[in-house]
mmCIF file of C-alpha atoms in Angstrom:
data_model
loop_
_atom_site.group_PDB
_atom_site.id
_atom_site.type_symbol
_atom_site.label_atom_id
_atom_site.label_comp_id
_atom_site.label_asym_id
_atom_site.label_seq_id
_atom_site.Cartn_x
_atom_site.Cartn_y
_atom_site.Cartn_z
ATOM 1 C CA ALA A 518 1.567 8.764 -15.651
ATOM 2 C CA GLN A 519 -0.216 8.412 -12.378
ATOM 3 C CA LYS A 520 1.380 10.169 -9.388
ATOM 4 C CA VAL A 521 0.456 10.675 -5.706
ATOM 5 C CA THR A 522 2.103 13.443 -3.690
ATOM 6 C CA GLN A 523 2.040 13.775 0.033
ATOM 7 C CA ALA A 524 4.067 16.857 0.773
ATOM 8 C CA GLN A 525 4.097 16.521 4.538
ATOM 9 C CA THR A 526 6.797 13.965 5.395
ATOM 10 C CA GLU A 527 6.276 14.092 9.113
ATOM 11 C CA ILE A 528 3.755 15.930 11.398
ATOM 12 C CA SER A 529 3.754 16.238 15.215
ATOM 13 C CA VAL A 530 0.724 17.247 17.172
ATOM 14 C CA VAL A 531 -0.341 17.271 20.792
ATOM 15 C CA GLU A 532 -3.195 15.115 21.633
ATOM 16 C CA LYS A 533 -6.701 16.453 21.014
ATOM 17 C CA GLU A 534 -5.434 18.772 18.337
ATOM 18 C CA ASP A 535 -7.019 18.383 14.868
ATOM 19 C CA VAL A 536 -4.668 17.479 12.060
ATOM 20 C CA THR A 537 -5.024 17.461 8.253
ATOM 21 C CA LEU A 538 -2.941 15.200 5.997
ATOM 22 C CA ASP A 539 -2.606 16.412 2.475
ATOM 23 C CA CYS A 540 -2.750 14.197 -0.748
ATOM 24 C CA VAL A 541 -2.584 15.553 -4.236
ATOM 25 C CA TYR A 542 -2.850 13.228 -7.212
ATOM 26 C CA GLU A 543 -2.261 13.316 -10.947
ATOM 27 C CA THR A 544 -4.019 11.139 -13.582
ATOM 28 C CA ARG A 545 -5.527 11.649 -16.997
ATOM 29 C CA ASP A 546 -8.070 8.846 -16.449
ATOM 30 C CA THR A 547 -11.608 10.193 -15.949
ATOM 31 C CA THR A 548 -12.617 7.247 -13.818
ATOM 32 C CA TYR A 549 -10.447 6.515 -10.859
ATOM 33 C CA TYR A 550 -10.334 5.617 -7.239
ATOM 34 C CA LEU A 551 -8.558 7.190 -4.275
ATOM 35 C CA PHE A 552 -7.688 5.254 -1.070
ATOM 36 C CA TRP A 553 -6.234 6.092 2.403
ATOM 37 C CA TYR A 554 -4.346 3.503 4.307
ATOM 38 C CA LYS A 555 -2.818 3.608 7.918
ATOM 39 C CA GLN A 556 0.376 1.881 8.807
ATOM 40 C CA PRO A 557 0.770 1.586 12.570
ATOM 41 C CA PRO A 558 4.192 0.590 14.150
ATOM 42 C CA SER A 559 3.275 -3.096 13.776
ATOM 43 C CA GLY A 560 3.663 -2.690 9.984
ATOM 44 C CA GLU A 561 0.583 -3.850 8.421
ATOM 45 C CA LEU A 562 -1.406 -1.371 6.180
ATOM 46 C CA VAL A 563 -5.043 -0.919 7.188
ATOM 47 C CA PHE A 564 -7.563 0.274 4.611
ATOM 48 C CA LEU A 565 -9.464 3.379 5.772
ATOM 49 C CA ILE A 566 -11.506 4.702 2.936
ATOM 50 C CA ARG A 567 -12.125 4.394 -0.858
ATOM 51 C CA ARG A 568 -13.636 7.279 -3.008
ATOM 52 C CA ASN A 569 -14.548 7.138 -6.714
ATOM 53 C CA SER A 570 -13.925 10.044 -9.011
ATOM 54 C CA PHE A 571 -17.670 10.731 -9.558
ATOM 55 C CA ASP A 572 -18.429 11.088 -5.757
ATOM 56 C CA GLU A 573 -17.169 14.389 -4.406
ATOM 57 C CA GLN A 574 -19.238 14.129 -1.325
ATOM 58 C CA ASN A 575 -17.157 14.458 1.908
ATOM 59 C CA GLU A 576 -17.244 11.708 4.269
ATOM 60 C CA ILE A 577 -17.154 11.510 8.032
ATOM 61 C CA SER A 578 -16.480 8.455 10.090
ATOM 62 C CA GLY A 579 -16.047 9.121 13.815
ATOM 63 C CA ARG A 580 -13.095 11.412 14.354
ATOM 64 C CA TYR A 581 -12.029 10.938 10.582
ATOM 65 C CA SER A 582 -13.086 12.989 7.659
ATOM 66 C CA TRP A 583 -12.083 13.193 4.123
ATOM 67 C CA ASN A 584 -12.301 16.204 1.728
ATOM 68 C CA PHE A 585 -12.177 15.270 -2.006
ATOM 69 C CA GLN A 586 -11.874 18.212 -4.313
ATOM 70 C CA LYS A 587 -11.573 17.265 -8.007
ATOM 71 C CA SER A 588 -10.871 20.927 -9.033
ATOM 72 C CA THR A 589 -7.558 20.782 -7.162
ATOM 73 C CA SER A 590 -6.994 17.051 -7.528
ATOM 74 C CA SER A 591 -6.682 16.650 -3.661
ATOM 75 C CA PHE A 592 -8.070 14.078 -1.349
ATOM 76 C CA ASN A 593 -7.224 15.396 2.283
ATOM 77 C CA PHE A 594 -7.718 13.535 5.446
ATOM 78 C CA THR A 595 -8.483 15.323 8.701
ATOM 79 C CA ILE A 596 -8.337 13.643 12.129
ATOM 80 C CA THR A 597 -10.261 15.529 14.720
ATOM 81 C CA ALA A 598 -9.305 15.495 18.429
ATOM 82 C CA SER A 599 -6.246 13.330 17.744
ATOM 83 C CA GLN A 600 -5.219 10.471 20.004
ATOM 84 C CA VAL A 601 -1.957 8.836 20.672
ATOM 85 C CA VAL A 602 -3.345 5.737 18.991
ATOM 86 C CA ASP A 603 -3.521 7.797 15.736
ATOM 87 C CA SER A 604 0.286 7.799 15.572
ATOM 88 C CA ALA A 605 1.115 5.907 12.436
ATOM 89 C CA VAL A 606 2.238 6.471 8.758
ATOM 90 C CA TYR A 607 -0.666 7.367 6.545
ATOM 91 C CA PHE A 608 -0.681 6.605 2.808
ATOM 92 C CA CYS A 609 -2.707 7.961 0.043
ATOM 93 C CA ALA A 610 -3.083 5.907 -3.010
ATOM 94 C CA LEU A 611 -4.659 6.120 -6.586
ATOM 95 C CA SER A 612 -6.114 3.429 -8.922
ATOM 96 C CA ALA A 613 -6.359 4.603 -12.447
ATOM 97 C CA ARG A 614 -5.708 3.504 -16.056
ATOM 98 C CA ASP A 615 -2.804 4.771 -18.071
ATOM 99 C CA ASN A 616 -1.403 3.634 -21.506
ATOM 100 C CA TYR A 617 -0.225 0.353 -19.941
ATOM 101 C CA GLY A 618 -3.496 -0.665 -18.082
ATOM 102 C CA GLN A 619 -4.763 -0.319 -14.506
ATOM 103 C CA ASN A 620 -2.345 1.080 -12.205
ATOM 104 C CA PHE A 621 -2.268 1.246 -8.316
ATOM 105 C CA VAL A 622 0.010 3.963 -7.019
ATOM 106 C CA PHE A 623 0.964 4.836 -3.410
ATOM 107 C CA GLY A 624 2.161 8.209 -2.221
ATOM 108 C CA PRO A 625 5.274 8.357 -0.074
ATOM 109 C CA GLY A 626 3.428 8.588 3.128
ATOM 110 C CA THR A 627 3.074 10.982 6.002
ATOM 111 C CA ARG A 628 4.277 10.085 9.691
ATOM 112 C CA LEU A 629 1.868 11.355 12.099
ATOM 113 C CA SER A 630 3.160 11.505 15.731
ATOM 114 C CA VAL A 631 0.544 12.372 18.276
ATOM 115 C CA LEU A 632 2.168 13.315 21.598
ATOM 116 C CA PRO A 633 0.421 12.965 25.007
ATOM 117 C CA ASP B 585 -10.828 -15.044 10.407
ATOM 118 C CA GLY B 586 -9.948 -14.290 6.776
ATOM 119 C CA GLY B 587 -6.632 -12.624 6.087
ATOM 120 C CA ILE B 588 -3.210 -12.567 4.725
ATOM 121 C CA THR B 589 -0.319 -14.313 6.525
ATOM 122 C CA GLN B 590 3.165 -13.523 5.846
ATOM 123 C CA SER B 591 6.055 -15.389 7.312
ATOM 124 C CA PRO B 592 8.583 -15.143 8.768
ATOM 125 C CA LYS B 593 8.265 -11.833 10.484
ATOM 126 C CA TYR B 594 11.939 -11.371 10.533
ATOM 127 C CA LEU B 595 14.451 -12.873 8.249
ATOM 128 C CA PHE B 596 18.255 -12.670 7.936
ATOM 129 C CA ARG B 597 20.183 -13.293 4.610
ATOM 130 C CA LYS B 598 23.816 -14.058 4.193
ATOM 131 C CA GLU B 599 25.573 -12.601 1.225
ATOM 132 C CA GLY B 600 25.000 -14.711 -1.956
ATOM 133 C CA GLN B 601 22.072 -16.452 -0.567
ATOM 134 C CA ASN B 602 18.520 -16.778 -1.952
ATOM 135 C CA VAL B 603 15.689 -16.541 0.588
ATOM 136 C CA THR B 604 11.994 -16.999 0.118
ATOM 137 C CA LEU B 605 9.163 -15.007 1.781
ATOM 138 C CA SER B 606 5.845 -16.620 2.211
ATOM 139 C CA CYS B 607 2.479 -15.093 1.696
ATOM 140 C CA GLU B 608 -0.739 -17.050 2.133
ATOM 141 C CA GLN B 609 -4.300 -15.552 1.883
ATOM 142 C CA ASN B 610 -7.627 -17.317 2.686
ATOM 143 C CA LEU B 611 -9.759 -14.454 1.371
ATOM 144 C CA ASN B 612 -10.471 -16.224 -1.926
ATOM 145 C CA HIS B 613 -8.946 -13.156 -3.749
ATOM 146 C CA ASP B 614 -7.750 -13.520 -7.340
ATOM 147 C CA ALA B 615 -5.055 -10.931 -7.365
ATOM 148 C CA MET B 616 -1.928 -10.849 -5.122
ATOM 149 C CA TYR B 617 0.999 -8.300 -4.949
ATOM 150 C CA TRP B 618 4.341 -7.956 -3.425
ATOM 151 C CA TYR B 619 5.626 -4.582 -2.479
ATOM 152 C CA ARG B 620 8.899 -3.239 -0.957
ATOM 153 C CA GLN B 621 9.066 -0.510 1.573
ATOM 154 C CA ASP B 622 12.332 1.320 2.480
ATOM 155 C CA PRO B 623 12.591 3.724 5.510
ATOM 156 C CA GLY B 624 10.822 6.865 4.759
ATOM 157 C CA GLN B 625 9.450 5.846 1.377
ATOM 158 C CA GLY B 626 6.290 4.634 0.027
ATOM 159 C CA LEU B 627 5.499 1.240 -1.374
ATOM 160 C CA ARG B 628 7.004 0.089 -4.664
ATOM 161 C CA LEU B 629 5.552 -2.905 -6.578
ATOM 162 C CA ILE B 630 7.801 -5.805 -7.097
ATOM 163 C CA TYR B 631 5.453 -8.323 -8.864
ATOM 164 C CA TYR B 632 1.636 -8.986 -9.103
ATOM 165 C CA SER B 633 -0.401 -11.902 -10.008
ATOM 166 C CA GLN B 634 -3.901 -11.611 -11.389
ATOM 167 C CA ILE B 635 -4.721 -15.399 -11.603
ATOM 168 C CA VAL B 636 -3.072 -18.669 -10.836
ATOM 169 C CA ASN B 637 -0.065 -19.556 -12.954
ATOM 170 C CA ASP B 638 0.315 -15.968 -14.218
ATOM 171 C CA PHE B 639 2.352 -13.005 -12.862
ATOM 172 C CA GLN B 640 3.663 -9.666 -14.035
ATOM 173 C CA LYS B 641 6.770 -7.546 -13.130
ATOM 174 C CA GLY B 642 6.112 -4.434 -11.259
ATOM 175 C CA ASP B 643 8.478 -1.408 -11.103
ATOM 176 C CA ILE B 644 11.391 -3.007 -9.313
ATOM 177 C CA ALA B 645 11.369 -6.749 -10.169
ATOM 178 C CA GLU B 646 15.119 -7.161 -10.809
ATOM 179 C CA GLY B 647 16.668 -9.500 -8.369
ATOM 180 C CA TYR B 648 13.212 -11.019 -7.349
ATOM 181 C CA SER B 649 11.183 -14.033 -8.564
ATOM 182 C CA VAL B 650 7.708 -15.316 -7.750
ATOM 183 C CA SER B 651 5.471 -18.207 -8.362
ATOM 184 C CA ARG B 652 1.651 -18.596 -8.283
ATOM 185 C CA GLU B 653 0.878 -22.287 -8.332
ATOM 186 C CA LYS B 654 -2.154 -21.947 -6.006
ATOM 187 C CA LYS B 655 -4.528 -19.251 -5.648
ATOM 188 C CA GLU B 656 -3.926 -18.912 -1.861
ATOM 189 C CA SER B 657 -0.156 -18.676 -2.143
ATOM 190 C CA PHE B 658 2.358 -16.131 -3.738
ATOM 191 C CA PRO B 659 5.799 -16.655 -2.420
ATOM 192 C CA LEU B 660 8.597 -14.223 -3.215
ATOM 193 C CA THR B 661 12.290 -15.296 -3.642
ATOM 194 C CA VAL B 662 14.856 -12.618 -3.032
ATOM 195 C CA THR B 663 17.814 -13.766 -5.094
ATOM 196 C CA SER B 664 21.532 -13.149 -4.723
ATOM 197 C CA ALA B 665 21.154 -10.784 -7.700
ATOM 198 C CA GLN B 666 19.297 -8.309 -5.539
ATOM 199 C CA LYS B 667 22.146 -6.162 -4.303
ATOM 200 C CA ASN B 668 20.253 -4.201 -1.744
ATOM 201 C CA PRO B 669 17.628 -6.426 -0.272
ATOM 202 C CA THR B 670 17.352 -4.920 3.236
ATOM 203 C CA ALA B 671 13.794 -3.586 3.348
ATOM 204 C CA PHE B 672 10.388 -4.375 4.670
ATOM 205 C CA TYR B 673 8.264 -6.483 2.425
ATOM 206 C CA LEU B 674 4.446 -6.336 2.234
ATOM 207 C CA CYS B 675 2.160 -8.952 0.501
ATOM 208 C CA ALA B 676 -1.362 -7.877 -0.395
ATOM 209 C CA SER B 677 -4.441 -9.282 -2.206
ATOM 210 C CA SER B 678 -7.533 -7.874 -3.848
ATOM 211 C CA ILE B 679 -10.739 -9.291 -5.150
ATOM 212 C CA VAL B 680 -10.074 -8.142 -8.606
ATOM 213 C CA PRO B 681 -6.707 -7.515 -10.393
ATOM 214 C CA MET B 682 -4.647 -4.456 -10.156
ATOM 215 C CA GLY B 683 -6.674 -2.073 -8.143
ATOM 216 C CA ALA B 684 -9.827 -0.980 -9.966
ATOM 217 C CA ASP B 685 -12.240 0.003 -7.268
ATOM 218 C CA GLN B 686 -11.293 -2.641 -4.720
ATOM 219 C CA PRO B 687 -8.769 -1.954 -1.863
ATOM 220 C CA GLN B 688 -5.833 -4.111 -1.351
ATOM 221 C CA HIS B 689 -5.656 -6.144 1.921
ATOM 222 C CA PHE B 690 -2.205 -6.382 3.386
ATOM 223 C CA GLY B 691 -0.297 -8.964 5.530
ATOM 224 C CA ASP B 692 1.813 -7.916 8.472
ATOM 225 C CA GLY B 693 5.107 -7.793 6.468
ATOM 226 C CA THR B 694 8.416 -9.470 6.631
ATOM 227 C CA ARG B 695 11.482 -7.514 7.603
ATOM 228 C CA LEU B 696 14.582 -8.767 5.702
ATOM 229 C CA SER B 697 18.080 -7.883 6.823
ATOM 230 C CA ILE B 698 21.521 -8.712 5.525
ATOM 231 C CA LEU B 699 24.093 -10.462 7.878
#
């Protein structure tokens, strides 16, 4: 069965600190996709990034970077020089096939608070 | 602009009452989904629909019902059989059904409370 674990329930940092959000996934599928979403206080989930299982190249987008390591089944998300506007709940998600078909699974989320 | 519209933003239900949450999308997406989010928890799938006039139960479908008569619309009814309906409900859509490589796009959510 598919599973996504985000061990950090809540993280607090002071503005300008770097912070890494952990994501560990489980799947037996060899072709799968990983996603990160941001949920600000307003409630809607905002798509941040997608990564497929064949592309282990790390990605950087401004202050955001993602580290995909297949060997440890991890897809960690780092925010550099955090800002108050980064305060949100961040979800990691996995899309993969199991015995019942394609499945999209969200992790429990990590609440990030960036203090001024 | 294209997007997903959920209404109302806040909804109150009396005991024993059915309520319907609206979800409309103009993204021309085939697949639509309903999720429930409880405080401190992730998203749990209630129902999803891959095409018009078809829908499938998710992980927590009991006490809920849906319809998909139009591609743009996927309303969710919370019935009186749902004993703990207080939660935040999110509607989503995607180009292809059930994940694959396409991200899901989300509405702003409806917060349902019991009076």
